[in-house]
PDB file of C-alpha atoms in Angstrom:
ATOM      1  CA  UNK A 204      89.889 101.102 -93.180  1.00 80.00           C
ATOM      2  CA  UNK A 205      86.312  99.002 -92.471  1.00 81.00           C
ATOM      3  CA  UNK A 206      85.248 101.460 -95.622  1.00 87.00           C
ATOM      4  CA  UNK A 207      87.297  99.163 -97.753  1.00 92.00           C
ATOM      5  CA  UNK A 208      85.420  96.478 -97.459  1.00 95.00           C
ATOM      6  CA  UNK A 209      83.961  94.340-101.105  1.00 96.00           C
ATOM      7  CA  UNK A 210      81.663  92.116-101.380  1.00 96.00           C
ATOM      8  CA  UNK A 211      83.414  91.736-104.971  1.00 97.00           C
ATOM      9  CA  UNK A 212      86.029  90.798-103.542  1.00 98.00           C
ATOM     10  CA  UNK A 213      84.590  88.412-101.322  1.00 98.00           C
ATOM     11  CA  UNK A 214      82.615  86.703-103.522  1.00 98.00           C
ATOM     12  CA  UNK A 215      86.093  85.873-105.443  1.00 98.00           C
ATOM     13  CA  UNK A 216      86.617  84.329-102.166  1.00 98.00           C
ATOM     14  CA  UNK A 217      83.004  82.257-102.536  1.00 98.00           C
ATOM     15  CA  UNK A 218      81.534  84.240 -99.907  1.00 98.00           C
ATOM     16  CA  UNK A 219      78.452  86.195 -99.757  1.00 97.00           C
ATOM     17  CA  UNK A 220      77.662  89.048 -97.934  1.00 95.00           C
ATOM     18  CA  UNK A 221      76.675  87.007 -95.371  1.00 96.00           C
ATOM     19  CA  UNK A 222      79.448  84.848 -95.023  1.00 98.00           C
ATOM     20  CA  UNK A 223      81.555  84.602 -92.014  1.00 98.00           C
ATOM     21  CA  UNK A 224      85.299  85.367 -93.458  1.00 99.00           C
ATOM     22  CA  UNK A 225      88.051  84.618 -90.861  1.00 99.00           C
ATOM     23  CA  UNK A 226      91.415  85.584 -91.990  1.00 99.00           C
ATOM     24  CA  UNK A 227      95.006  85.303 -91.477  1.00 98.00           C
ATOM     25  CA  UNK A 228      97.666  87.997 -92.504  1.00 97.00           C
ATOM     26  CA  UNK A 229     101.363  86.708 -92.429  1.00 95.00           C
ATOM     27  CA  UNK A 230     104.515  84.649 -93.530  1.00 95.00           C
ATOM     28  CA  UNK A 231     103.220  80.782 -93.757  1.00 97.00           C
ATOM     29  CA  UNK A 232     105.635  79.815 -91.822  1.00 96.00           C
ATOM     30  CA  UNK A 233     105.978  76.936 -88.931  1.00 94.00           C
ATOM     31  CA  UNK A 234     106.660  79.124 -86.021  1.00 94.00           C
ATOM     32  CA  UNK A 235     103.810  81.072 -86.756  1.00 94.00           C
ATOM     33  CA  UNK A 236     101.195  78.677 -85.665  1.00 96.00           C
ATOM     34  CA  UNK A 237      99.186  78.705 -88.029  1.00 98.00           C
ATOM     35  CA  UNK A 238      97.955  74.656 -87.705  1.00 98.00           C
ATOM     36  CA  UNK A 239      95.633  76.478 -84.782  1.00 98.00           C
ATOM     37  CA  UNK A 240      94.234  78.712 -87.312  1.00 98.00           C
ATOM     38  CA  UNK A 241      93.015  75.769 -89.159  1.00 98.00           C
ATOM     39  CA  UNK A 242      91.996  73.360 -86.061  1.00 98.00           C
ATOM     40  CA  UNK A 243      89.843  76.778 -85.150  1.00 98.00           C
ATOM     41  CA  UNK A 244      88.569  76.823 -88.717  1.00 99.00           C
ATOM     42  CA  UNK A 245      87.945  73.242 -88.569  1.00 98.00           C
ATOM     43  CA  UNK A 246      85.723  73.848 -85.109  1.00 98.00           C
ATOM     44  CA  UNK A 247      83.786  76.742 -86.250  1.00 98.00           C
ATOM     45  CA  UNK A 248      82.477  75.044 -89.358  1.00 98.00           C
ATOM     46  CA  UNK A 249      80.362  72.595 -86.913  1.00 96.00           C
ATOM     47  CA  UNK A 250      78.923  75.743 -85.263  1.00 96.00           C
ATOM     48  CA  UNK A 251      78.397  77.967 -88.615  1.00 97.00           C
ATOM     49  CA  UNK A 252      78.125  76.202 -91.524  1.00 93.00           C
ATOM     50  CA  UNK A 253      78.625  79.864 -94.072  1.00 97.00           C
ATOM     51  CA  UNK A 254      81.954  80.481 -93.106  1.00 98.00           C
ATOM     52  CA  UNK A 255      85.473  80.608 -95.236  1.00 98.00           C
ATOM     53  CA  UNK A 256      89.118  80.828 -94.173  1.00 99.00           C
ATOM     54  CA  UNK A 257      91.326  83.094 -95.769  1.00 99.00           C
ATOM     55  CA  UNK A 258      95.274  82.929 -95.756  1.00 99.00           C
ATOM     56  CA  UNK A 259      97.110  85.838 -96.973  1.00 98.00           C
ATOM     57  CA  UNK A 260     100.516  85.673 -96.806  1.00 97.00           C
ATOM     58  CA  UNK A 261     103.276  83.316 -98.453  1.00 97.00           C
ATOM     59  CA  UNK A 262     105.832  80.630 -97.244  1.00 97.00           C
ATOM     60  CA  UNK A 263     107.487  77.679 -96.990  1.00 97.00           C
ATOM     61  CA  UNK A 264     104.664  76.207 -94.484  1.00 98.00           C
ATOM     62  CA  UNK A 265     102.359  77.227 -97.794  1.00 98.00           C
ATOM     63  CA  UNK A 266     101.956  73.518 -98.831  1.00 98.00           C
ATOM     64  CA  UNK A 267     101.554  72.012 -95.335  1.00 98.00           C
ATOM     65  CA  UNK A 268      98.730  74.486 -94.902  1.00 98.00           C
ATOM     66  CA  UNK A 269      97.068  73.306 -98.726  1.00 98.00           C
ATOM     67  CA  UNK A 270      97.176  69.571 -98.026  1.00 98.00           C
ATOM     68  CA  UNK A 271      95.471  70.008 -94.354  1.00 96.00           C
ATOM     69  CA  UNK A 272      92.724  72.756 -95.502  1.00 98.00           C
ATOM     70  CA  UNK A 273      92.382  72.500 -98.879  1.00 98.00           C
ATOM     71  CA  UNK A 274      89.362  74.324 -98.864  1.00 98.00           C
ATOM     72  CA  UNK A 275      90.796  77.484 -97.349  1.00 98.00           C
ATOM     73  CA  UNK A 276      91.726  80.669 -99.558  1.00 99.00           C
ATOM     74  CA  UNK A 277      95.353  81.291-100.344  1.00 98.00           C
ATOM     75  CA  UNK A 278      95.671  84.164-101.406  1.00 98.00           C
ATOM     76  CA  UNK A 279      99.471  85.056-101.603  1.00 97.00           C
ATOM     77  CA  UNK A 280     101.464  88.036-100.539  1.00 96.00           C
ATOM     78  CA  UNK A 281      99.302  91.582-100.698  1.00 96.00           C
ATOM     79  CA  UNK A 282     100.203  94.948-100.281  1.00 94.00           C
ATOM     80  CA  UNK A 283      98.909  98.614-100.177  1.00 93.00           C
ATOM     81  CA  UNK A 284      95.474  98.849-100.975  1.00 94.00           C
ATOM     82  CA  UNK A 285      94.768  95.394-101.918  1.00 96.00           C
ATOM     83  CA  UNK A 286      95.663  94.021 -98.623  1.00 96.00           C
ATOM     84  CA  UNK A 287      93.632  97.079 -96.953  1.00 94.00           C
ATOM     85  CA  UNK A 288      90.637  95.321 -98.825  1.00 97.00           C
ATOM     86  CA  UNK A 289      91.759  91.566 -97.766  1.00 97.00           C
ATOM     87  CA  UNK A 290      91.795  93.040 -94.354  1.00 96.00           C
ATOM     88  CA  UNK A 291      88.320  95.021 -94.380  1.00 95.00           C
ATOM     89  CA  UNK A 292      86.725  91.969 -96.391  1.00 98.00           C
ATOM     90  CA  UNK A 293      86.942  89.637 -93.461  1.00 98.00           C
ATOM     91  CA  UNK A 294      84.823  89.124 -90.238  1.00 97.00           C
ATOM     92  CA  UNK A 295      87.037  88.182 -87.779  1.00 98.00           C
ATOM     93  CA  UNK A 296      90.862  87.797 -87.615  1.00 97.00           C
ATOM     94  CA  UNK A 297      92.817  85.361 -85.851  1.00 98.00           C
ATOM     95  CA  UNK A 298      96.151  85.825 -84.861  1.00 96.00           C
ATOM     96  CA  UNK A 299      98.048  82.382 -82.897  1.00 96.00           C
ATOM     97  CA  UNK A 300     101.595  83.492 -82.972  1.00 93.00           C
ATOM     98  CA  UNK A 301     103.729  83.281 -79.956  1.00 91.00           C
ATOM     99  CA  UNK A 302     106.907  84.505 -81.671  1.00 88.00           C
ATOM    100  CA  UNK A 303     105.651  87.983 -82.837  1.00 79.00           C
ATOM    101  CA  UNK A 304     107.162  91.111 -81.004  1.00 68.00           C
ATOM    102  CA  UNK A 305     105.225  94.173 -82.097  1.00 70.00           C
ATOM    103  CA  UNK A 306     102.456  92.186 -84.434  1.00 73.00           C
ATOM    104  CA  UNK A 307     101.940  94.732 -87.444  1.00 87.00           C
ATOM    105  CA  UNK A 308      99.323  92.292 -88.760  1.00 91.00           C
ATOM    106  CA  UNK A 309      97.112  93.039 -85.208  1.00 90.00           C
ATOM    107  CA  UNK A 310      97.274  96.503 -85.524  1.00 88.00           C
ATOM    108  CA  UNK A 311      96.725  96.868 -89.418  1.00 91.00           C
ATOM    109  CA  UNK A 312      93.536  94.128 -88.583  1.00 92.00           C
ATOM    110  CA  UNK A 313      92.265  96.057 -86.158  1.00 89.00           C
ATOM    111  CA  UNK A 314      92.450  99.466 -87.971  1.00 90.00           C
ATOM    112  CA  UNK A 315      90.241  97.573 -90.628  1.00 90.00           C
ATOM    113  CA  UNK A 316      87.849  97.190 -87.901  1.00 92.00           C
ATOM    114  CA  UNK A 317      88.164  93.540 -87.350  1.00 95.00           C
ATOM    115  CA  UNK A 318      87.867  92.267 -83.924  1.00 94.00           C
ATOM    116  CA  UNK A 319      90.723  89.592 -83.352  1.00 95.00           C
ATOM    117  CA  UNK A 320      91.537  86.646 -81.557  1.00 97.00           C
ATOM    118  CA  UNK A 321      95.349  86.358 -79.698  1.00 95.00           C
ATOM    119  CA  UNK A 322      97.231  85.014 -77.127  1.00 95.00           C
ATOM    120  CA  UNK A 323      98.297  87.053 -73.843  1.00 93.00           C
ATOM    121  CA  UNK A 324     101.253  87.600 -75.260  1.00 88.00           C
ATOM    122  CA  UNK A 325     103.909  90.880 -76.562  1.00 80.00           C
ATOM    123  CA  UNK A 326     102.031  93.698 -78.477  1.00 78.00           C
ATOM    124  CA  UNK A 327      98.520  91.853 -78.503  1.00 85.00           C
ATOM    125  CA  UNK A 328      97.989  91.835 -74.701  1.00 84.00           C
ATOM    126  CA  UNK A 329      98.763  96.027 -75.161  1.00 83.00           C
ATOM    127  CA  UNK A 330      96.642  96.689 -78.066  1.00 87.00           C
ATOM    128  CA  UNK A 331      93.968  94.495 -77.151  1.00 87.00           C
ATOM    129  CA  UNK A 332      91.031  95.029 -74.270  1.00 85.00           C
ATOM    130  CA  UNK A 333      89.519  91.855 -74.278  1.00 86.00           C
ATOM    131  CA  UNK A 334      85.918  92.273 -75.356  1.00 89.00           C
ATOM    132  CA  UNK A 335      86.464  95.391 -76.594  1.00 90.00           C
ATOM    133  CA  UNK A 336      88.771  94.662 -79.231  1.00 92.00           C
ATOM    134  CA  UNK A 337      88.615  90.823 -79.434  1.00 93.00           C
ATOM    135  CA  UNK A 338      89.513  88.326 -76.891  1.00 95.00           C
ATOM    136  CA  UNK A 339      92.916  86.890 -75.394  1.00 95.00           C
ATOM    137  CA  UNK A 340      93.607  84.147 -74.676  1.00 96.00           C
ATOM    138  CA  UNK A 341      96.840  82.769 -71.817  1.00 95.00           C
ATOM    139  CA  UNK A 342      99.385  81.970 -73.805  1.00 93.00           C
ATOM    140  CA  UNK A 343     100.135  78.502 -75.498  1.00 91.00           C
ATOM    141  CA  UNK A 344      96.506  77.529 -74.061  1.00 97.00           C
ATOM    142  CA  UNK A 345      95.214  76.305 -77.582  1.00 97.00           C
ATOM    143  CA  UNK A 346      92.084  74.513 -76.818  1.00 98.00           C
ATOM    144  CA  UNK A 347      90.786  77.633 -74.786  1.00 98.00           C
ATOM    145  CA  UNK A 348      92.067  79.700 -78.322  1.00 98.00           C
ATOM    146  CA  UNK A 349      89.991  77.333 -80.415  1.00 98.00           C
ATOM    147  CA  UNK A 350      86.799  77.831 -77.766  1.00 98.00           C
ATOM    148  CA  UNK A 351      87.215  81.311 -78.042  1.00 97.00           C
ATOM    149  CA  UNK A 352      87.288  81.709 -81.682  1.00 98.00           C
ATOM    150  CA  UNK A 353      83.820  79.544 -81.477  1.00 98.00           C
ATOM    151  CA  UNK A 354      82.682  81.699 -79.377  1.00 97.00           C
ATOM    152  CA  UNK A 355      82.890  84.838 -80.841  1.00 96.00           C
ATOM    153  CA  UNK A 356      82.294  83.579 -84.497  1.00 97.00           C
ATOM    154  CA  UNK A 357      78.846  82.539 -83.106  1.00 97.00           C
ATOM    155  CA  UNK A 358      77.912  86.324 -81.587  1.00 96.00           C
ATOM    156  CA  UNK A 359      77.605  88.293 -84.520  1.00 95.00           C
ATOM    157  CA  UNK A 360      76.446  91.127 -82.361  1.00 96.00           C
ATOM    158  CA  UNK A 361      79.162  91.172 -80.223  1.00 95.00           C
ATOM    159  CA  UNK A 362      81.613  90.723 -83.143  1.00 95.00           C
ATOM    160  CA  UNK A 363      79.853  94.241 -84.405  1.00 94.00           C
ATOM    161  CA  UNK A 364      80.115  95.481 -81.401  1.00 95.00           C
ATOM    162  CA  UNK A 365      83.407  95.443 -81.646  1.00 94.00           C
ATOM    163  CA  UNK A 366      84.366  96.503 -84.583  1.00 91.00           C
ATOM    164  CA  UNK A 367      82.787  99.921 -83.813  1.00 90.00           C
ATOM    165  CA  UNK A 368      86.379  99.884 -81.819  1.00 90.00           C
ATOM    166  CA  UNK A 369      88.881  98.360 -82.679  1.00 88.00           C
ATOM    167  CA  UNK A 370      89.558 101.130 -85.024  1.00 86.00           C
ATOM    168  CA  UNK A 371      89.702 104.237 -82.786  1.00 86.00           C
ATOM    169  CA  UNK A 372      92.016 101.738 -80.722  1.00 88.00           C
ATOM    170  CA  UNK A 373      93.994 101.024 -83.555  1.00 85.00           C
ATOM    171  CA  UNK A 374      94.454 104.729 -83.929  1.00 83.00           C
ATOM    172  CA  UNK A 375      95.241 105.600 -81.048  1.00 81.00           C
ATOM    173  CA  UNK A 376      97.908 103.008 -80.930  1.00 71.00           C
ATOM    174  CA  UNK A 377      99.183 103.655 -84.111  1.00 61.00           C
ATOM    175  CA  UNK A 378     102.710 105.017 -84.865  1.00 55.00           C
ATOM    176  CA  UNK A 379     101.959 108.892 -84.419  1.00 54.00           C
ATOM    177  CA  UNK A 380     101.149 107.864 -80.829  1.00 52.00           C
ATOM    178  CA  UNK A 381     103.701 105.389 -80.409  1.00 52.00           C
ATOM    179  CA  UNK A 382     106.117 108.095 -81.940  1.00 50.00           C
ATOM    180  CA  UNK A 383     104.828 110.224 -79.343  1.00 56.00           C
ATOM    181  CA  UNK A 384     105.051 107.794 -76.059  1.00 53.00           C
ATOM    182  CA  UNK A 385     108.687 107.342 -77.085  1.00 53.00           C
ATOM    183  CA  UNK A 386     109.606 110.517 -77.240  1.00 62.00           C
ATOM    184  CA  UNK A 387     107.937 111.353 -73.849  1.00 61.00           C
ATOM    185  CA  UNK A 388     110.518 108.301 -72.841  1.00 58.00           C
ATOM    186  CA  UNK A 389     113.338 109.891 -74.146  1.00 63.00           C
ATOM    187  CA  UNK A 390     112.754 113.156 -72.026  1.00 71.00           C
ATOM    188  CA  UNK A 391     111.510 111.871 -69.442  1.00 70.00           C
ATOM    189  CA  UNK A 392     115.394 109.941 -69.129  1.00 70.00           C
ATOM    190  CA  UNK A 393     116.905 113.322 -70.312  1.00 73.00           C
ATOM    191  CA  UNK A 394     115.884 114.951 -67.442  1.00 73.00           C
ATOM    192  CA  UNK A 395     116.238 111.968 -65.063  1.00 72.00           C
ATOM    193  CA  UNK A 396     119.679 112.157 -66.584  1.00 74.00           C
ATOM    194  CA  UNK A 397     120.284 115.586 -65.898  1.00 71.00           C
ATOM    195  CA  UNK A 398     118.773 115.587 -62.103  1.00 69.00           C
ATOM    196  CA  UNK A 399     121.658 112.532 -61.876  1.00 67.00           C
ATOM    197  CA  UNK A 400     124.351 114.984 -62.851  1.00 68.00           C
ATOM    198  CA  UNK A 401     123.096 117.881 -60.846  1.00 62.00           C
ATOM    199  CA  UNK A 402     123.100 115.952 -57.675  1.00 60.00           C
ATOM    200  CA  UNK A 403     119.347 116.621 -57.252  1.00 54.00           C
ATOM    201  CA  UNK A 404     118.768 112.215 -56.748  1.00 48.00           C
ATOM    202  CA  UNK A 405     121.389 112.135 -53.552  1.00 44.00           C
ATOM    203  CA  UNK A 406     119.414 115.497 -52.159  1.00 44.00           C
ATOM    204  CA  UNK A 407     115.829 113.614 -52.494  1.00 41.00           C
ATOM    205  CA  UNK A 408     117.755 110.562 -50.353  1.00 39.00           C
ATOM    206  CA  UNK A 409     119.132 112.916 -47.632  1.00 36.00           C
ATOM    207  CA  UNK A 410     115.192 114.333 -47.356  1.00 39.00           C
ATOM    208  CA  UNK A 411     113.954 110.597 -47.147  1.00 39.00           C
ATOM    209  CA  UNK A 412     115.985 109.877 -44.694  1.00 37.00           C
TER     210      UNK A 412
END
């Protein structure tokens, strides 16, 4: 949760309070696209000079990522409550992957009430109402990615804006509700099911006609 937050933690990062964090939660990995995470980086340091990149996460990409942004924050795999702090430490979370299906890391970022930054693409374009939540992006369009991560790491009050919701959204989206939506699926193809085997479908087509 936001309430997780640590400036203790964050100055272990050499940040201060003020700092603008950006972070990235996930495998370092090649497919994730994580090089746009650091061109971004690289682009929002000539607009906001206090900033920091954080990488959480390990990976065989791990050293790639070192040699081109050696300045970044590595800070290796995380769980539990540790990672809840990573996540409510940061400002703004950016999130580049094209090969994700659901995207834990979006919905666990957003329940920490940070605002993110995705591509149009699987779970994000669901869990995400651009500026509400963060912004999206069409997919594979990485200079417009990289202009909108400028843009909202230079409006702090819209960033706080919306972190006042990305949490409730987060909730509601979370696995209780998904839980929930499925099983309203499921009976909702029972009982299609059961009209099928009653006869009730070819009835409705004799009305229509």
């Amino acid at each position: 949760t936001p309430h997780r937050r640590t400036d203790i933690l964050r100055a272990q990062w050499g940040a201060t309070p003020s700092t603008l964090v950006l972070l990235s939660v996930g495998r370092l990995a090649a497919e994730k696209n994580l090089d746009l995470v650091v061109q971004s980086y690289r682009q929002i340091q000539g607009v906001v000079t206090d900033c920091k990149l954080v990488f959480v996460g390990d990976g065989p990409y791990r050293s790639t990522l070192q040699s081109q942004c050696p300045d970044a924050v590595f800070a290796g795999f995380r769980t539990g409550s540790n990672l809840a702090e990573h996540y409510a430490s940061a400002d703004l979370f950016l999130f580049p992957s094209l090969t994700e299906t659901f995207g834990n890391v979006t919905l666990e970022a957003m329940s920490s009430g940070l605002p993110v930054v995705a591509f149009e693409h699987a779970a994000a374009k669901e869990l995400i109402t651009p500026m509400q939540h963060g912004v999206l992006v069409s997919a594979g369009d990485t200079s417009r990615y990289v202009a909108e991560a400028m843009a909202l790491a230079v409006n702090a009050p819209l960033r706080h804006m919306m972190q006042s919701q990305t949490r409730p959204r987060a909730m509601e989206m979370g696995w209780t509700a998904i839980m929930e939506k499925l099983e309203s699926v499921y009976l909702s193809m029972m009982d299609t099911l059961e009209s099928a085997q009653t006869g009730q479908p070819q009835q409705h087509l004799i009305n229509a006609a």
